[in-house]
Amino acid sequence: MTKEFTTAQDKEARIRNIKRRLGKKLLILTHHYQRKEIVDLGDYRGDSFGLSQKAARDRKAQHIVFCGVHFMAESAAILAQPHQSVQIPDLEAGCWMANMAHMESVEKAWDEITSLSGEGSLVPIVYMNSDAALKAFCGRHGGAVCTSSNAPSAFQWGFAQREKVFFFPDQHLGRNTANRLSISPDLTVVWDPEKPLGDNTPEAVKRAKLILWNGFCLVHTRFQEEDILNMRKRFPGAKIVVHPECTQEVVALADAVGSTSFIVKFVREAPPGSTVIVGTEINLINRLALENPDKKIFELHYSLCPNMFKIDLDALLSTLEEIGRRNLVTVPDGIKADARLAMDRMLSLTP
Ligand code: 13P
Ligand code: SF4
């Protein structure tokens, strides 16, 4: 494909042609943080929970093209049928947070914690933003995957199984969920994989109900308390809604907190004429502003996920031109079955 002499309209037209030709054999899934032109070309947009549901339910498509980051496409590959291929337009679209927890250090932490409190005392819950191998680890150890939509139900499910929950990699989603469920901060420890016993005392680990990996999202931890205070001054009367990957200090000052779908619904249901300040990824906020012209929608602070932004018209078009062949996302069979177990548990835990 010659990039230089092709206009955006031309690329869009070629993408629409391929879509028409493939019909129901092709399903393009787009995450809410994708560029507008990509979302406009997709068949279904959603957050990571909604897109997983879609991938798990679809039987007609032969090819699923996932416009999002790698762990999302990999999750779709775990849930897809054997006759379906999953492709991502850019294999380099990873997630910084997912890279903060690796199998080796999670297994080491698991061994250290269970040697103190016994294996039967601990259930692992992994955020969707993680490698398939970690999802499989959870499947093998009686645990589950969760997303920001169903983290509270997943934690409640976990505590109904065993005394302690081990949650990785996002400490902020973990802490905000614990606050929502009134789990005392005294019963929570943060695990630093670089330090012996995660930088905790054996007594603190034994006493803890919740063990949180020390990962975080650079896009959402960019928001500061002073951003909220500034916005309150500039827009008195505005409502402020943020994603639970933000720090608990930011969440405490906001009017509402919730997953990407929650934020979309919050803005949609805000009264006409109102002002809503949103603390999440900028591409979603810009689209919400366009789709809700009767309201004023502003970002809490500019924050873009460069990984999500890697998917552009060129990447999507090249993928479609080589449908079923280019940038395939696959999960080895040895990992897939266990990962599927943990993903199925996630799908049964309603948001
Ligand atoms: P959602 O689960 O809300 O789609 O969020 C995924 C994500 O990566 C947020 O940073
Ligand atoms: Fe990962 Fe953060 Fe980007 Fe979400 S916004 S994909 S958590 S880096």
PDB file of C-alpha atoms in Angstrom, residues 75-348:
ATOM      1  CA  SER A  75      -8.488 -11.999  25.435  1.00  0.00           C
ATOM      2  CA  ALA A  76     -10.641 -12.142  22.308  1.00  0.00           C
ATOM      3  CA  ALA A  77      -8.390 -14.946  21.005  1.00  0.00           C
ATOM      4  CA  ILE A  78      -8.944 -16.874  24.254  1.00  0.00           C
ATOM      5  CA  LEU A  79     -12.711 -16.515  23.899  1.00  0.00           C
ATOM      6  CA  ALA A  80     -13.017 -16.944  20.121  1.00  0.00           C
ATOM      7  CA  GLN A  81     -14.200 -20.132  18.436  1.00  0.00           C
ATOM      8  CA  PRO A  82     -11.652 -22.457  16.785  1.00  0.00           C
ATOM      9  CA  HIS A  83     -12.797 -21.359  13.300  1.00  0.00           C
ATOM     10  CA  GLN A  84     -12.177 -17.673  14.085  1.00  0.00           C
ATOM     11  CA  SER A  85      -8.906 -15.777  13.639  1.00  0.00           C
ATOM     12  CA  VAL A  86      -8.058 -12.680  15.684  1.00  0.00           C
ATOM     13  CA  GLN A  87      -5.886  -9.903  14.279  1.00  0.00           C
ATOM     14  CA  ILE A  88      -4.659  -6.612  15.758  1.00  0.00           C
ATOM     15  CA  PRO A  89      -3.760  -3.828  13.322  1.00  0.00           C
ATOM     16  CA  ASP A  90      -0.510  -3.079  15.202  1.00  0.00           C
ATOM     17  CA  LEU A  91       1.238  -5.802  17.187  1.00  0.00           C
ATOM     18  CA  GLU A  92       3.235  -3.124  19.012  1.00  0.00           C
ATOM     19  CA  ALA A  93       0.092  -1.705  20.647  1.00  0.00           C
ATOM     20  CA  GLY A  94       0.809  -3.000  24.135  1.00  0.00           C
ATOM     21  CA  CYS A  95      -0.143  -1.721  27.584  1.00  0.00           C
ATOM     22  CA  TRP A  96       2.358  -0.260  30.065  1.00  0.00           C
ATOM     23  CA  MET A  97       0.378  -1.492  33.014  1.00  0.00           C
ATOM     24  CA  ALA A  98       0.140  -5.051  31.676  1.00  0.00           C
ATOM     25  CA  ASN A  99       3.948  -5.011  31.378  1.00  0.00           C
ATOM     26  CA  MET A 100       4.288  -4.324  35.103  1.00  0.00           C
ATOM     27  CA  ALA A 101       3.426  -7.898  36.119  1.00  0.00           C
ATOM     28  CA  HIS A 102       5.346 -10.890  34.760  1.00  0.00           C
ATOM     29  CA  MET A 103       4.678 -14.539  35.336  1.00  0.00           C
ATOM     30  CA  GLU A 104       7.952 -15.171  37.133  1.00  0.00           C
ATOM     31  CA  SER A 105       7.500 -12.424  39.723  1.00  0.00           C
ATOM     32  CA  VAL A 106       3.793 -13.197  40.220  1.00  0.00           C
ATOM     33  CA  GLU A 107       4.609 -16.884  40.855  1.00  0.00           C
ATOM     34  CA  LYS A 108       7.350 -15.863  43.279  1.00  0.00           C
ATOM     35  CA  ALA A 109       4.944 -13.579  45.152  1.00  0.00           C
ATOM     36  CA  TRP A 110       2.302 -16.337  45.231  1.00  0.00           C
ATOM     37  CA  ASP A 111       4.805 -18.787  46.736  1.00  0.00           C
ATOM     38  CA  GLU A 112       5.946 -16.282  49.337  1.00  0.00           C
ATOM     39  CA  ILE A 113       2.435 -15.359  50.398  1.00  0.00           C
ATOM     40  CA  THR A 114       1.099 -18.916  50.471  1.00  0.00           C
ATOM     41  CA  SER A 115       4.131 -20.135  52.436  1.00  0.00           C
ATOM     42  CA  LEU A 116       3.061 -17.698  55.156  1.00  0.00           C
ATOM     43  CA  SER A 117      -0.685 -18.121  55.061  1.00  0.00           C
ATOM     44  CA  GLY A 118      -1.355 -21.407  53.231  1.00  0.00           C
ATOM     45  CA  GLU A 119      -2.490 -21.879  49.598  1.00  0.00           C
ATOM     46  CA  GLY A 120      -6.107 -22.401  50.605  1.00  0.00           C
ATOM     47  CA  SER A 121      -6.219 -18.891  52.050  1.00  0.00           C
ATOM     48  CA  LEU A 122      -5.660 -16.952  48.835  1.00  0.00           C
ATOM     49  CA  VAL A 123      -7.581 -16.352  45.591  1.00  0.00           C
ATOM     50  CA  PRO A 124      -5.841 -14.632  42.645  1.00  0.00           C
ATOM     51  CA  ILE A 125      -7.777 -12.043  40.656  1.00  0.00           C
ATOM     52  CA  VAL A 126      -6.083 -10.536  37.631  1.00  0.00           C
ATOM     53  CA  TYR A 127      -7.108  -7.343  35.871  1.00  0.00           C
ATOM     54  CA  MET A 128      -7.909  -7.885  32.214  1.00  0.00           C
ATOM     55  CA  ASN A 129      -4.893  -5.635  31.501  1.00  0.00           C
ATOM     56  CA  SER A 130      -2.432  -8.542  31.717  1.00  0.00           C
ATOM     57  CA  ASP A 131      -0.775 -11.299  29.660  1.00  0.00           C
ATOM     58  CA  ALA A 132      -2.701 -14.481  28.833  1.00  0.00           C
ATOM     59  CA  ALA A 133      -0.194 -16.476  30.942  1.00  0.00           C
ATOM     60  CA  LEU A 134      -1.314 -14.589  34.065  1.00  0.00           C
ATOM     61  CA  LYS A 135      -4.949 -15.220  33.249  1.00  0.00           C
ATOM     62  CA  ALA A 136      -4.074 -18.902  32.959  1.00  0.00           C
ATOM     63  CA  PHE A 137      -2.295 -18.717  36.335  1.00  0.00           C
ATOM     64  CA  CYS A 138      -5.557 -17.462  37.852  1.00  0.00           C
ATOM     65  CA  GLY A 139      -7.554 -20.202  36.119  1.00  0.00           C
ATOM     66  CA  ARG A 140      -5.210 -22.854  37.557  1.00  0.00           C
ATOM     67  CA  HIS A 141      -5.416 -21.446  41.074  1.00  0.00           C
ATOM     68  CA  GLY A 142      -9.197 -21.097  41.272  1.00  0.00           C
ATOM     69  CA  GLY A 143      -9.173 -17.379  40.478  1.00  0.00           C
ATOM     70  CA  ALA A 144     -10.775 -15.034  37.960  1.00  0.00           C
ATOM     71  CA  VAL A 145     -10.135 -12.177  35.558  1.00  0.00           C
ATOM     72  CA  CYS A 146     -11.949  -8.872  36.110  1.00  0.00           C
ATOM     73  CA  THR A 147     -12.310  -5.556  34.306  1.00  0.00           C
ATOM     74  CA  SER A 148     -12.962  -2.131  35.733  1.00  0.00           C
ATOM     75  CA  SER A 149     -16.698  -2.795  35.107  1.00  0.00           C
ATOM     76  CA  ASN A 150     -16.964  -5.795  37.386  1.00  0.00           C
ATOM     77  CA  ALA A 151     -14.075  -5.442  39.859  1.00  0.00           C
ATOM     78  CA  PRO A 152     -16.432  -5.001  42.879  1.00  0.00           C
ATOM     79  CA  SER A 153     -18.386  -8.191  41.985  1.00  0.00           C
ATOM     80  CA  ALA A 154     -15.093 -10.028  41.370  1.00  0.00           C
ATOM     81  CA  PHE A 155     -13.694  -8.988  44.768  1.00  0.00           C
ATOM     82  CA  GLN A 156     -16.942 -10.026  46.507  1.00  0.00           C
ATOM     83  CA  TRP A 157     -16.790 -13.345  44.652  1.00  0.00           C
ATOM     84  CA  GLY A 158     -13.132 -13.748  45.692  1.00  0.00           C
ATOM     85  CA  PHE A 159     -13.817 -13.094  49.374  1.00  0.00           C
ATOM     86  CA  ALA A 160     -16.683 -15.608  49.253  1.00  0.00           C
ATOM     87  CA  GLN A 161     -14.125 -18.216  48.040  1.00  0.00           C
ATOM     88  CA  ARG A 162     -11.195 -17.569  50.359  1.00  0.00           C
ATOM     89  CA  GLU A 163      -9.948 -15.346  53.159  1.00  0.00           C
ATOM     90  CA  LYS A 164      -7.539 -13.231  51.061  1.00  0.00           C
ATOM     91  CA  VAL A 165      -7.553 -11.731  47.568  1.00  0.00           C
ATOM     92  CA  PHE A 166      -4.313 -11.261  45.605  1.00  0.00           C
ATOM     93  CA  PHE A 167      -5.001  -8.652  42.905  1.00  0.00           C
ATOM     94  CA  PHE A 168      -2.628  -7.635  40.093  1.00  0.00           C
ATOM     95  CA  PRO A 169      -1.394  -5.565  38.340  1.00  0.00           C
ATOM     96  CA  ASP A 170      -3.335  -2.295  39.046  1.00  0.00           C
ATOM     97  CA  GLN A 171      -2.997  -1.095  42.614  1.00  0.00           C
ATOM     98  CA  HIS A 172      -5.359   1.851  42.031  1.00  0.00           C
ATOM     99  CA  LEU A 173      -8.284  -0.171  40.698  1.00  0.00           C
ATOM    100  CA  GLY A 174      -7.626  -2.537  43.615  1.00  0.00           C
ATOM    101  CA  ARG A 175      -7.580   0.240  46.216  1.00  0.00           C
ATOM    102  CA  ASN A 176     -10.621   2.054  44.790  1.00  0.00           C
ATOM    103  CA  THR A 177     -12.544  -1.234  44.722  1.00  0.00           C
ATOM    104  CA  ALA A 178     -11.505  -1.962  48.322  1.00  0.00           C
ATOM    105  CA  ASN A 179     -12.714   1.507  49.366  1.00  0.00           C
ATOM    106  CA  ARG A 180     -16.024   0.895  47.643  1.00  0.00           C
ATOM    107  CA  LEU A 181     -16.406  -2.414  49.508  1.00  0.00           C
ATOM    108  CA  SER A 182     -15.308  -0.803  52.824  1.00  0.00           C
ATOM    109  CA  ILE A 183     -12.226  -2.986  53.181  1.00  0.00           C
ATOM    110  CA  SER A 184     -10.044  -1.214  55.718  1.00  0.00           C
ATOM    111  CA  PRO A 185      -6.698   0.144  54.420  1.00  0.00           C
ATOM    112  CA  ASP A 186      -5.150  -1.514  57.504  1.00  0.00           C
ATOM    113  CA  LEU A 187      -6.013  -4.873  55.950  1.00  0.00           C
ATOM    114  CA  THR A 188      -4.444  -4.029  52.572  1.00  0.00           C
ATOM    115  CA  VAL A 189      -0.768  -4.358  51.621  1.00  0.00           C
ATOM    116  CA  VAL A 190       0.970  -3.286  48.422  1.00  0.00           C
ATOM    117  CA  TRP A 191       3.367  -5.805  46.855  1.00  0.00           C
ATOM    118  CA  ASP A 192       6.613  -4.488  45.378  1.00  0.00           C
ATOM    119  CA  PRO A 193       8.036  -7.386  43.318  1.00  0.00           C
ATOM    120  CA  GLU A 194      11.539  -5.880  43.494  1.00  0.00           C
ATOM    121  CA  LYS A 195      11.729  -6.216  47.299  1.00  0.00           C
ATOM    122  CA  PRO A 196      11.832  -9.239  49.616  1.00  0.00           C
ATOM    123  CA  LEU A 197       8.307 -10.191  50.693  1.00  0.00           C
ATOM    124  CA  GLY A 198       7.028  -7.378  48.498  1.00  0.00           C
ATOM    125  CA  ASP A 199       8.462  -4.862  51.028  1.00  0.00           C
ATOM    126  CA  ASN A 200       6.125  -6.107  53.780  1.00  0.00           C
ATOM    127  CA  THR A 201       6.610  -7.738  57.144  1.00  0.00           C
ATOM    128  CA  PRO A 202       5.463 -11.374  57.535  1.00  0.00           C
ATOM    129  CA  GLU A 203       2.900 -10.188  60.124  1.00  0.00           C
ATOM    130  CA  ALA A 204       1.420  -7.616  57.719  1.00  0.00           C
ATOM    131  CA  VAL A 205       1.097 -10.245  54.959  1.00  0.00           C
ATOM    132  CA  LYS A 206      -0.528 -12.755  57.334  1.00  0.00           C
ATOM    133  CA  ARG A 207      -2.993 -10.133  58.599  1.00  0.00           C
ATOM    134  CA  ALA A 208      -3.835  -8.682  55.149  1.00  0.00           C
ATOM    135  CA  LYS A 209      -7.157  -9.437  53.462  1.00  0.00           C
ATOM    136  CA  LEU A 210      -6.091  -7.801  50.212  1.00  0.00           C
ATOM    137  CA  ILE A 211      -2.671  -7.891  48.540  1.00  0.00           C
ATOM    138  CA  LEU A 212      -2.251  -5.377  45.705  1.00  0.00           C
ATOM    139  CA  TRP A 213       0.469  -5.513  43.058  1.00  0.00           C
ATOM    140  CA  ASN A 214       2.153  -2.113  42.702  1.00  0.00           C
ATOM    141  CA  GLY A 215       1.281  -1.569  39.005  1.00  0.00           C
ATOM    142  CA  PHE A 216      -0.452   1.501  37.634  1.00  0.00           C
ATOM    143  CA  CYS A 217      -1.616   3.182  34.438  1.00  0.00           C
ATOM    144  CA  LEU A 218       0.455   6.178  33.389  1.00  0.00           C
ATOM    145  CA  VAL A 219      -2.493   7.614  31.473  1.00  0.00           C
ATOM    146  CA  HIS A 220      -4.829   7.669  34.493  1.00  0.00           C
ATOM    147  CA  THR A 221      -2.326   8.470  37.243  1.00  0.00           C
ATOM    148  CA  ARG A 222      -1.551  11.639  35.348  1.00  0.00           C
ATOM    149  CA  PHE A 223      -4.633  13.254  36.882  1.00  0.00           C
ATOM    150  CA  GLN A 224      -3.867  15.119  40.109  1.00  0.00           C
ATOM    151  CA  GLU A 225      -5.987  16.473  42.953  1.00  0.00           C
ATOM    152  CA  GLU A 226      -5.086  19.997  41.852  1.00  0.00           C
ATOM    153  CA  ASP A 227      -6.608  19.309  38.399  1.00  0.00           C
ATOM    154  CA  ILE A 228      -9.933  18.675  40.129  1.00  0.00           C
ATOM    155  CA  LEU A 229      -9.601  21.774  42.349  1.00  0.00           C
ATOM    156  CA  ASN A 230      -8.747  23.924  39.296  1.00  0.00           C
ATOM    157  CA  MET A 231     -11.686  22.568  37.318  1.00  0.00           C
ATOM    158  CA  ARG A 232     -14.057  23.141  40.251  1.00  0.00           C
ATOM    159  CA  LYS A 233     -12.941  26.792  40.289  1.00  0.00           C
ATOM    160  CA  ARG A 234     -13.258  27.193  36.524  1.00  0.00           C
ATOM    161  CA  PHE A 235     -16.587  25.367  36.210  1.00  0.00           C
ATOM    162  CA  PRO A 236     -18.568  25.611  39.443  1.00  0.00           C
ATOM    163  CA  GLY A 237     -21.598  23.347  39.136  1.00  0.00           C
ATOM    164  CA  ALA A 238     -19.897  20.916  36.732  1.00  0.00           C
ATOM    165  CA  LYS A 239     -19.906  17.206  37.506  1.00  0.00           C
ATOM    166  CA  ILE A 240     -16.569  15.381  37.517  1.00  0.00           C
ATOM    167  CA  VAL A 241     -16.375  11.690  36.586  1.00  0.00           C
ATOM    168  CA  VAL A 242     -13.151   9.630  36.607  1.00  0.00           C
ATOM    169  CA  HIS A 243     -11.948   6.093  35.825  1.00  0.00           C
ATOM    170  CA  PRO A 244     -10.996   3.791  38.768  1.00  0.00           C
ATOM    171  CA  GLU A 245      -7.404   3.532  37.506  1.00  0.00           C
ATOM    172  CA  CYS A 246      -7.004   7.069  38.940  1.00  0.00           C
ATOM    173  CA  THR A 247      -5.522   7.466  42.433  1.00  0.00           C
ATOM    174  CA  GLN A 248      -7.874   7.222  45.417  1.00  0.00           C
ATOM    175  CA  GLU A 249      -7.151  10.909  46.183  1.00  0.00           C
ATOM    176  CA  VAL A 250      -8.478  11.954  42.772  1.00  0.00           C
ATOM    177  CA  VAL A 251     -11.442   9.574  43.092  1.00  0.00           C
ATOM    178  CA  ALA A 252     -12.283  11.042  46.521  1.00  0.00           C
ATOM    179  CA  LEU A 253     -12.585  14.547  45.032  1.00  0.00           C
ATOM    180  CA  ALA A 254     -14.616  13.483  41.973  1.00  0.00           C
ATOM    181  CA  ASP A 255     -18.434  13.255  41.867  1.00  0.00           C
ATOM    182  CA  ALA A 256     -18.460   9.799  40.315  1.00  0.00           C
ATOM    183  CA  VAL A 257     -16.089   6.968  39.464  1.00  0.00           C
ATOM    184  CA  GLY A 258     -16.606   4.082  37.072  1.00  0.00           C
ATOM    185  CA  SER A 259     -15.450   2.026  34.140  1.00  0.00           C
ATOM    186  CA  THR A 260     -15.347   3.306  30.587  1.00  0.00           C
ATOM    187  CA  SER A 261     -18.950   2.196  29.950  1.00  0.00           C
ATOM    188  CA  PHE A 262     -20.030   3.870  33.180  1.00  0.00           C
ATOM    189  CA  ILE A 263     -18.403   7.122  32.031  1.00  0.00           C
ATOM    190  CA  VAL A 264     -20.103   6.920  28.608  1.00  0.00           C
ATOM    191  CA  LYS A 265     -23.502   6.389  30.317  1.00  0.00           C
ATOM    192  CA  PHE A 266     -22.818   9.119  32.903  1.00  0.00           C
ATOM    193  CA  VAL A 267     -22.185  11.673  30.153  1.00  0.00           C
ATOM    194  CA  ARG A 268     -25.107  10.463  28.036  1.00  0.00           C
ATOM    195  CA  GLU A 269     -27.498  10.749  30.985  1.00  0.00           C
ATOM    196  CA  ALA A 270     -26.251  14.145  32.209  1.00  0.00           C
ATOM    197  CA  PRO A 271     -28.964  16.830  31.831  1.00  0.00           C
ATOM    198  CA  PRO A 272     -28.863  18.930  28.630  1.00  0.00           C
ATOM    199  CA  GLY A 273     -26.958  22.168  29.222  1.00  0.00           C
ATOM    200  CA  SER A 274     -24.827  20.666  31.984  1.00  0.00           C
ATOM    201  CA  THR A 275     -21.020  20.553  32.116  1.00  0.00           C
ATOM    202  CA  VAL A 276     -19.176  17.291  32.680  1.00  0.00           C
ATOM    203  CA  ILE A 277     -15.419  17.063  33.323  1.00  0.00           C
ATOM    204  CA  VAL A 278     -13.992  13.645  32.501  1.00  0.00           C
ATOM    205  CA  GLY A 279     -10.816  12.039  33.844  1.00  0.00           C
ATOM    206  CA  THR A 280      -9.874   9.368  31.308  1.00  0.00           C
ATOM    207  CA  GLU A 281      -8.284   8.886  27.876  1.00  0.00           C
ATOM    208  CA  ILE A 282      -8.582  11.908  25.581  1.00  0.00           C
ATOM    209  CA  ASN A 283      -9.896  10.143  22.459  1.00  0.00           C
ATOM    210  CA  LEU A 284     -12.954   8.965  24.347  1.00  0.00           C
ATOM    211  CA  ILE A 285     -13.517  12.432  25.825  1.00  0.00           C
ATOM    212  CA  ASN A 286     -13.267  14.114  22.413  1.00  0.00           C
ATOM    213  CA  ARG A 287     -15.815  11.675  21.001  1.00  0.00           C
ATOM    214  CA  LEU A 288     -18.140  12.159  23.956  1.00  0.00           C
ATOM    215  CA  ALA A 289     -17.999  15.908  23.331  1.00  0.00           C
ATOM    216  CA  LEU A 290     -18.962  15.378  19.661  1.00  0.00           C
ATOM    217  CA  GLU A 291     -21.743  12.921  20.492  1.00  0.00           C
ATOM    218  CA  ASN A 292     -23.250  15.087  23.241  1.00  0.00           C
ATOM    219  CA  PRO A 293     -23.491  18.531  21.611  1.00  0.00           C
ATOM    220  CA  ASP A 294     -26.195  19.600  24.079  1.00  0.00           C
ATOM    221  CA  LYS A 295     -23.647  19.407  26.956  1.00  0.00           C
ATOM    222  CA  LYS A 296     -20.209  20.838  27.620  1.00  0.00           C
ATOM    223  CA  ILE A 297     -17.685  18.017  27.978  1.00  0.00           C
ATOM    224  CA  PHE A 298     -14.089  18.795  29.001  1.00  0.00           C
ATOM    225  CA  GLU A 299     -11.047  16.774  29.934  1.00  0.00           C
ATOM    226  CA  LEU A 300      -9.774  16.919  33.518  1.00  0.00           C
ATOM    227  CA  HIS A 301      -6.303  17.099  31.957  1.00  0.00           C
ATOM    228  CA  TYR A 302      -5.041  16.034  28.534  1.00  0.00           C
ATOM    229  CA  SER A 303      -3.956  12.375  28.713  1.00  0.00           C
ATOM    230  CA  LEU A 304      -3.545  10.137  25.667  1.00  0.00           C
ATOM    231  CA  CYS A 305      -2.777   6.408  25.570  1.00  0.00           C
ATOM    232  CA  PRO A 306      -0.030   6.198  22.906  1.00  0.00           C
ATOM    233  CA  ASN A 307      -0.559   2.464  22.578  1.00  0.00           C
ATOM    234  CA  MET A 308      -4.229   2.802  21.686  1.00  0.00           C
ATOM    235  CA  PHE A 309      -3.227   5.613  19.311  1.00  0.00           C
ATOM    236  CA  LYS A 310      -0.956   3.294  17.319  1.00  0.00           C
ATOM    237  CA  ILE A 311      -3.969   1.896  15.499  1.00  0.00           C
ATOM    238  CA  ASP A 312      -4.628   4.177  12.544  1.00  0.00           C
ATOM    239  CA  LEU A 313      -6.218   3.937   9.099  1.00  0.00           C
ATOM    240  CA  ASP A 314      -2.997   2.603   7.526  1.00  0.00           C
ATOM    241  CA  ALA A 315      -2.697  -0.164  10.104  1.00  0.00           C
ATOM    242  CA  LEU A 316      -6.358  -1.117   9.823  1.00  0.00           C
ATOM    243  CA  LEU A 317      -6.303  -1.101   6.020  1.00  0.00           C
ATOM    244  CA  SER A 318      -3.143  -3.240   5.792  1.00  0.00           C
ATOM    245  CA  THR A 319      -4.650  -5.727   8.220  1.00  0.00           C
ATOM    246  CA  LEU A 320      -7.865  -5.972   6.236  1.00  0.00           C
ATOM    247  CA  GLU A 321      -5.958  -6.311   2.966  1.00  0.00           C
ATOM    248  CA  GLU A 322      -4.313  -9.388   4.443  1.00  0.00           C
ATOM    249  CA  ILE A 323      -7.255 -10.734   6.311  1.00  0.00           C
ATOM    250  CA  GLY A 324      -6.560 -13.926   8.225  1.00  0.00           C
ATOM    251  CA  ARG A 325      -2.803 -13.633   7.620  1.00  0.00           C
ATOM    252  CA  ARG A 326      -1.238 -10.469   9.070  1.00  0.00           C
ATOM    253  CA  ASN A 327      -0.694  -9.638  12.775  1.00  0.00           C
ATOM    254  CA  LEU A 328      -2.510 -12.720  14.005  1.00  0.00           C
ATOM    255  CA  VAL A 329      -2.951 -12.933  17.770  1.00  0.00           C
ATOM    256  CA  THR A 330      -2.805 -16.478  19.065  1.00  0.00           C
ATOM    257  CA  VAL A 331      -2.587 -18.076  22.495  1.00  0.00           C
ATOM    258  CA  PRO A 332      -0.792 -21.420  22.951  1.00  0.00           C
ATOM    259  CA  ASP A 333      -3.144 -24.302  23.794  1.00  0.00           C
ATOM    260  CA  GLY A 334      -1.343 -24.984  27.096  1.00  0.00           C
ATOM    261  CA  ILE A 335      -2.312 -21.488  28.297  1.00  0.00           C
ATOM    262  CA  LYS A 336      -5.637 -21.093  26.541  1.00  0.00           C
ATOM    263  CA  ALA A 337      -7.743 -23.602  28.481  1.00  0.00           C
ATOM    264  CA  ASP A 338      -6.753 -22.269  31.926  1.00  0.00           C
ATOM    265  CA  ALA A 339      -7.032 -18.668  30.783  1.00  0.00           C
ATOM    266  CA  ARG A 340     -10.499 -19.424  29.398  1.00  0.00           C
ATOM    267  CA  LEU A 341     -11.560 -20.741  32.798  1.00  0.00           C
ATOM    268  CA  ALA A 342     -10.621 -17.454  34.457  1.00  0.00           C
ATOM    269  CA  MET A 343     -12.206 -15.430  31.604  1.00  0.00           C
ATOM    270  CA  ASP A 344     -15.444 -17.415  31.830  1.00  0.00           C
ATOM    271  CA  ARG A 345     -15.590 -16.622  35.548  1.00  0.00           C
ATOM    272  CA  MET A 346     -15.184 -12.969  34.632  1.00  0.00           C
ATOM    273  CA  LEU A 347     -18.034 -13.094  32.117  1.00  0.00           C
ATOM    274  CA  SER A 348     -20.304 -14.610  34.751  1.00  0.00           C
TER     275      SER A 348
END
